PDB file of C-alpha atoms in Angstrom:
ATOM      1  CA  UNK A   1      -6.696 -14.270   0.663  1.00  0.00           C
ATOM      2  CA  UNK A   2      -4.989 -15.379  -2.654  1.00  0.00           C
ATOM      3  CA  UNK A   3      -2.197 -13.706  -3.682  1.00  0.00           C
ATOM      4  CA  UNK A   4      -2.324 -11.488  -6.990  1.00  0.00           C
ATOM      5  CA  UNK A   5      -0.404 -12.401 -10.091  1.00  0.00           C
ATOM      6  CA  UNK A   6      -0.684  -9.037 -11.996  1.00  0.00           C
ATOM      7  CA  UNK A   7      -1.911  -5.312 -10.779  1.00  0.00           C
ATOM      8  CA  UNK A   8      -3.464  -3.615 -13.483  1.00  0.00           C
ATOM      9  CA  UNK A   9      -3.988  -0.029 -12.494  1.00  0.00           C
ATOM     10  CA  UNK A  10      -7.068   1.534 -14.550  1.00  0.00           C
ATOM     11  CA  UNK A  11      -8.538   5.231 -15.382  1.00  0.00           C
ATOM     12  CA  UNK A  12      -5.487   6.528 -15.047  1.00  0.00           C
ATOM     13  CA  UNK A  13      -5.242   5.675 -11.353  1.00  0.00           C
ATOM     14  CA  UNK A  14      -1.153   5.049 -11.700  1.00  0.00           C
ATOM     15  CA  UNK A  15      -0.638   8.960 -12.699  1.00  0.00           C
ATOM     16  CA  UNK A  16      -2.647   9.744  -9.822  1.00  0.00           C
ATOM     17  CA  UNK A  17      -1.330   7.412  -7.627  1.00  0.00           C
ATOM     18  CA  UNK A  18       2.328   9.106  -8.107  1.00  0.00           C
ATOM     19  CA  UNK A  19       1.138  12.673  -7.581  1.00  0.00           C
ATOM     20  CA  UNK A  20      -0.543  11.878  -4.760  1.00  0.00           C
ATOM     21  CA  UNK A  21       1.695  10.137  -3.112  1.00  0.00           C
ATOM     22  CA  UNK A  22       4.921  12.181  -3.994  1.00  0.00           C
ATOM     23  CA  UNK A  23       3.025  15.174  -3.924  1.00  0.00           C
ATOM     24  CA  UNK A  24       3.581  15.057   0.100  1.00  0.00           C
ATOM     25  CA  UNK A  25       7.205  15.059   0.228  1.00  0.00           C
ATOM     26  CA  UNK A  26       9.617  15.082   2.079  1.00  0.00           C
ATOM     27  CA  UNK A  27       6.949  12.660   4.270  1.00  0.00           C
ATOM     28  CA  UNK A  28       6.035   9.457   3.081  1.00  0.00           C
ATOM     29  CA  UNK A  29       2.437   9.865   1.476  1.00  0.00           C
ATOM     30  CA  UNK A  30      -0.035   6.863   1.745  1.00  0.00           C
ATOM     31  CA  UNK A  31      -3.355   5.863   0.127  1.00  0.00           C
ATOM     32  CA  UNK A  32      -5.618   2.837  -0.191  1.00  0.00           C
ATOM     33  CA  UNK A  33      -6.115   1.110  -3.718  1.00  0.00           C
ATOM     34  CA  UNK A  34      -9.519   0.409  -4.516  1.00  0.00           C
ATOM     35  CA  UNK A  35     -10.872  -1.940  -7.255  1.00  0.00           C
ATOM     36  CA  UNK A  36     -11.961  -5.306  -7.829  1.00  0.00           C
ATOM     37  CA  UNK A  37     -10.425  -9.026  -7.879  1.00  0.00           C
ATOM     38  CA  UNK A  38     -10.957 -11.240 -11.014  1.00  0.00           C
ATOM     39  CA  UNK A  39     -10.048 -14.964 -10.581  1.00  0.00           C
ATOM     40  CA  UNK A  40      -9.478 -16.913 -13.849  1.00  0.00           C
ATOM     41  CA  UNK A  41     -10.004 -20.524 -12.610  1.00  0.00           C
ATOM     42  CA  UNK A  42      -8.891 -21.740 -16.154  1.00  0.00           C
ATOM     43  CA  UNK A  43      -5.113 -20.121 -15.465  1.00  0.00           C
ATOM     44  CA  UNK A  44      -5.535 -20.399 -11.522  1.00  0.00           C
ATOM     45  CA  UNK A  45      -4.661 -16.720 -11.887  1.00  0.00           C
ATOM     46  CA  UNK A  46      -6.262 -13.779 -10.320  1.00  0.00           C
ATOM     47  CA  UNK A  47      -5.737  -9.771 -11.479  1.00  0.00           C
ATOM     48  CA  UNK A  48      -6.036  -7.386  -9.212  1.00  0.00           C
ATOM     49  CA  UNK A  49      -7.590  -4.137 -10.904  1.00  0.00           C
ATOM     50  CA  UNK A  50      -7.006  -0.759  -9.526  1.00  0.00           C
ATOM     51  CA  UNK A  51      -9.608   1.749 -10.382  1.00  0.00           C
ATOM     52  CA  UNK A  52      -9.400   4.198  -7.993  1.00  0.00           C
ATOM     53  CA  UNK A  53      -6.899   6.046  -5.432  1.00  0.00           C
ATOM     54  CA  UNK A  54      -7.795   6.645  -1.929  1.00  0.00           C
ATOM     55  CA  UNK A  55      -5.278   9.627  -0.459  1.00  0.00           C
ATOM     56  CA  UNK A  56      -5.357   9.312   3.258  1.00  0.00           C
ATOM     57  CA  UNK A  57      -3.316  11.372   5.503  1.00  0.00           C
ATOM     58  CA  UNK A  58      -0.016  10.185   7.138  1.00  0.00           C
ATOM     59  CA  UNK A  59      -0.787   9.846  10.851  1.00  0.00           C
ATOM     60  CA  UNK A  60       2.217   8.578  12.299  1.00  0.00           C
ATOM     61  CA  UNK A  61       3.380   9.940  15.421  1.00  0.00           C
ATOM     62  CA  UNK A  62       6.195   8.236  17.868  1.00  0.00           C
ATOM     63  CA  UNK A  63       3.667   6.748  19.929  1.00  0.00           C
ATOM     64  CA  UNK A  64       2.699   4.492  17.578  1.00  0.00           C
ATOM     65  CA  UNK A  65       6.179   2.890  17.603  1.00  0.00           C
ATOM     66  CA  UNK A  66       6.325  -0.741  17.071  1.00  0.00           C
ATOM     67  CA  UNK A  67       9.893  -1.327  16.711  1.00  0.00           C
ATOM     68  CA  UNK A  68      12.478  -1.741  19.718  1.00  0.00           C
ATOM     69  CA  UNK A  69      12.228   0.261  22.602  1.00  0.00           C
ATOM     70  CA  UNK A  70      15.393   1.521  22.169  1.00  0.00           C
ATOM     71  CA  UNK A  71      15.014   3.408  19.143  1.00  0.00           C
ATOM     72  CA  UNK A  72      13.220   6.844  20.257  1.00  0.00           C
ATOM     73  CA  UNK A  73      12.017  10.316  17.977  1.00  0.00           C
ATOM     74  CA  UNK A  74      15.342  11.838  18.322  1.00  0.00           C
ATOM     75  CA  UNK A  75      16.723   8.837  16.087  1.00  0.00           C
ATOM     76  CA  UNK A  76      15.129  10.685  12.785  1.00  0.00           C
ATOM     77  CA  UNK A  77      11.961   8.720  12.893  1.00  0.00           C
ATOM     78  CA  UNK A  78       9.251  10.533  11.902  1.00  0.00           C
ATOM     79  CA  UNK A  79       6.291  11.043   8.725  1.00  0.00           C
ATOM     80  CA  UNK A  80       9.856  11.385   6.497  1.00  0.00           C
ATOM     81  CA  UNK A  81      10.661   7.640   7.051  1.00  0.00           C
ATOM     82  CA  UNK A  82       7.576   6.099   8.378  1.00  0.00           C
ATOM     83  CA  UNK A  83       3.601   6.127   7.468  1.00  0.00           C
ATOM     84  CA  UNK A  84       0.393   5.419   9.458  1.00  0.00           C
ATOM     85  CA  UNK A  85      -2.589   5.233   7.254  1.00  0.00           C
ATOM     86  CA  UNK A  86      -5.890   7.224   9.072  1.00  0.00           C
ATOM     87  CA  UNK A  87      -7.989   4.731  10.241  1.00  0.00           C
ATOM     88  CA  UNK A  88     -10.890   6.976  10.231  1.00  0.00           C
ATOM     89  CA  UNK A  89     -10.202   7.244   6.095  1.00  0.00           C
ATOM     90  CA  UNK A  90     -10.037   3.498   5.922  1.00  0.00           C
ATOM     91  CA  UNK A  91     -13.396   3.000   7.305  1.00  0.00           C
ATOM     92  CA  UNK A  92     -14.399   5.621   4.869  1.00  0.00           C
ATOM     93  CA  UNK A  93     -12.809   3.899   1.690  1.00  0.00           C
ATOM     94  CA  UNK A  94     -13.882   0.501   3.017  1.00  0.00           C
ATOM     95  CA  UNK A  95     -18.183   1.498   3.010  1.00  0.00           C
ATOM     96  CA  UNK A  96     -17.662   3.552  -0.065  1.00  0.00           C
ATOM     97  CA  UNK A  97     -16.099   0.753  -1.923  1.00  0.00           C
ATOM     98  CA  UNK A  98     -18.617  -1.293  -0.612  1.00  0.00           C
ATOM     99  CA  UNK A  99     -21.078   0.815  -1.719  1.00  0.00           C
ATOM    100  CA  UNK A 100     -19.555   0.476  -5.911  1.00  0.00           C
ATOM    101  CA  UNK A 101     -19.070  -3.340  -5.066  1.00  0.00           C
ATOM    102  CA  UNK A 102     -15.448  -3.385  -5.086  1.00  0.00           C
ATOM    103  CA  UNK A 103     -12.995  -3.731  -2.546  1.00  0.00           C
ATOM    104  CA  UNK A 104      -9.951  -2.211  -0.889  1.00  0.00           C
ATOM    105  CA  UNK A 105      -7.307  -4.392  -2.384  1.00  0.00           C
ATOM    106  CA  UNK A 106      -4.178  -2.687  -0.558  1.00  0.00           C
ATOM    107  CA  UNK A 107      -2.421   0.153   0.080  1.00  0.00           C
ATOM    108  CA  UNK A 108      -0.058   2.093  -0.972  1.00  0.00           C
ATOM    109  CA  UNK A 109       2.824   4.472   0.056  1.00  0.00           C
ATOM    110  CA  UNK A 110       5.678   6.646  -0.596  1.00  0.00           C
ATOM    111  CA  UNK A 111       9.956   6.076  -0.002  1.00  0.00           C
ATOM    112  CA  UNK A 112      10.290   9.953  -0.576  1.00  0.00           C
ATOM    113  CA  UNK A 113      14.596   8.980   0.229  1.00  0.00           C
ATOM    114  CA  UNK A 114      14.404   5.286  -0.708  1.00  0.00           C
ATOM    115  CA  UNK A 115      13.650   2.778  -3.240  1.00  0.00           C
ATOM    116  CA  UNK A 116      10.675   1.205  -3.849  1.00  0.00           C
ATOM    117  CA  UNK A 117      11.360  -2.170  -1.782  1.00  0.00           C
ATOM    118  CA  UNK A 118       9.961  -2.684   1.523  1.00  0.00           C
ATOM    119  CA  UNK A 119      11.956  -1.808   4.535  1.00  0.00           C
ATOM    120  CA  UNK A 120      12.577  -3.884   7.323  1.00  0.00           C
ATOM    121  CA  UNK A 121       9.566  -2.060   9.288  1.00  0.00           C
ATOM    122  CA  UNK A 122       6.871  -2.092   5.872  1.00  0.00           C
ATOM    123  CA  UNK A 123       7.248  -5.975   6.462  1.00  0.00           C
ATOM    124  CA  UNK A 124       6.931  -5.738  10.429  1.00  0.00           C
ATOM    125  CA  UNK A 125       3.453  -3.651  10.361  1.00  0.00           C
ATOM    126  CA  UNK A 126       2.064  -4.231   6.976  1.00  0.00           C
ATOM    127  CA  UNK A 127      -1.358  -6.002   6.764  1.00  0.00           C
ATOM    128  CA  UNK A 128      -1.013  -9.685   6.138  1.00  0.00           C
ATOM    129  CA  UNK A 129      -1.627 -11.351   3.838  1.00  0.00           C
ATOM    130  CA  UNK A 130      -1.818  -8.137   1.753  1.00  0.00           C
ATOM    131  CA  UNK A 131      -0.559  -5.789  -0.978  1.00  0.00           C
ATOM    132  CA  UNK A 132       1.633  -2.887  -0.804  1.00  0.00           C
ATOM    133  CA  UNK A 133       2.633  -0.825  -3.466  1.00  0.00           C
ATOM    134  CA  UNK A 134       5.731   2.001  -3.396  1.00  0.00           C
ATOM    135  CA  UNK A 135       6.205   4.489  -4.933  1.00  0.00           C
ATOM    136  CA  UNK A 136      10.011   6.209  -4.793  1.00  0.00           C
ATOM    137  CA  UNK A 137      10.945   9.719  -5.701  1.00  0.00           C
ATOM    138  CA  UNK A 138      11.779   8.840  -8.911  1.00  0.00           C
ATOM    139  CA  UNK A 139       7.930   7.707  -9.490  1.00  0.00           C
ATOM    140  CA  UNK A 140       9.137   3.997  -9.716  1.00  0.00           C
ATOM    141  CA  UNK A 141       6.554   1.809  -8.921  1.00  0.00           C
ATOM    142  CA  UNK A 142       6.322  -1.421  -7.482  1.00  0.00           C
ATOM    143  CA  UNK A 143       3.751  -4.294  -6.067  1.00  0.00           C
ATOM    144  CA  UNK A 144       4.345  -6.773  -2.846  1.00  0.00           C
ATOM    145  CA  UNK A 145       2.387  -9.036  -1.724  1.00  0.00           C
ATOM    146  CA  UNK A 146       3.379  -9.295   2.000  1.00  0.00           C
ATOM    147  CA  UNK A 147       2.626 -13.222   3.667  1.00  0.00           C
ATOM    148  CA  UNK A 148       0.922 -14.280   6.601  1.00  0.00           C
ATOM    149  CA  UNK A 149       2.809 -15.462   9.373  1.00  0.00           C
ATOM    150  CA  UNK A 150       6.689 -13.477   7.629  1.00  0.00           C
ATOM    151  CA  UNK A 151       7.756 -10.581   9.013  1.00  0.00           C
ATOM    152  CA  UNK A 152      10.356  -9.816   6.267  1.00  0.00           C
ATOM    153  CA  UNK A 153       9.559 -12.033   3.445  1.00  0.00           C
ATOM    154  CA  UNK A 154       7.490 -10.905   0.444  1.00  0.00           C
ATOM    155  CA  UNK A 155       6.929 -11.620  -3.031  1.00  0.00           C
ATOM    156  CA  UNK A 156       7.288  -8.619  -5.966  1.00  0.00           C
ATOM    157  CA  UNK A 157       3.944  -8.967  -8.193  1.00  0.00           C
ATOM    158  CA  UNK A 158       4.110  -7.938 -11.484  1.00  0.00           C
ATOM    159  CA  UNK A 159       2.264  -4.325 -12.359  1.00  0.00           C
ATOM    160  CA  UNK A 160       0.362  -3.866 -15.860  1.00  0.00           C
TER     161      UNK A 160
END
């Protein structure tokens, strides 16, 4: 998959986007972004285009742990500080978009006592190659794309 140079967020889908996601706090909130890829071969430039938002509950629990063994529930870990999208929702979005032709281009999630920058454990369990978009308490916004093969490396794309 190529990576995006812009994001453009349609019908209002950035507003709704925020509430969503904020509207869960103090857990992180998550949804899927749903839209359509448009390739300019010309530029060698594609633009993502968001047209709708996908809530899906947070599911994390401390079983799903993929960080070191060491590091247990009674550290603080829970929905405040980490997100697990539904996977029953996903399959959901994924024939529903497929039923409007479009796709689900990433996801998306709140840092409820963060910034919007991905922490060392977005990078370890994000999708790959794929793009994230955070949303902090402040309703900043911003767009990774997060690389195949890097576990902590990833590249801000720009939002329109």
């Amino acid at each position: 998959m190529k990576k995006p140079h812009l994001i453009q967020f349609k019908n209002n889908s950035l507003s709704v986007l925020k509430s969503r996601l904020l509207a869960t706090f103090p857990e992180e909130g998550c949804a899927l972004l749903i839209g359509e890829r448009k390739d300019y071969q010309y530029q060698k430039n594609s633009i993502w285009i968001v047209r709708l938002i996908w809530p899906t509950l947070n599911v994390w629990e401390p079983e799903m742990l993929l960080e070191p063994v060491n590091q247990t529930p009674k550290s603080g870990l829970s929905r405040n500080n980490r997100f697990a999208l539904d996977p029953l929702e996903q399959i959901k979005a994924q024939k529903w978009a497929r039923s409007k032709s479009w796709n689900i281009l990433g996801n998306a999630h709140s840092h409820p006592k963060g910034t919007c920058i991905p922490s060392a454990t977005d990078g370890m369990n994000a999708m790959k190659p794929g793009l994230m978009v955070i949303v902090d308490r402040s309703k900043s916004v911003r767009a990774w794309w997060m690389d195949k093969n890097q576990s902590e490396i990833y590249t801000e794309v720009a939002i329109c």
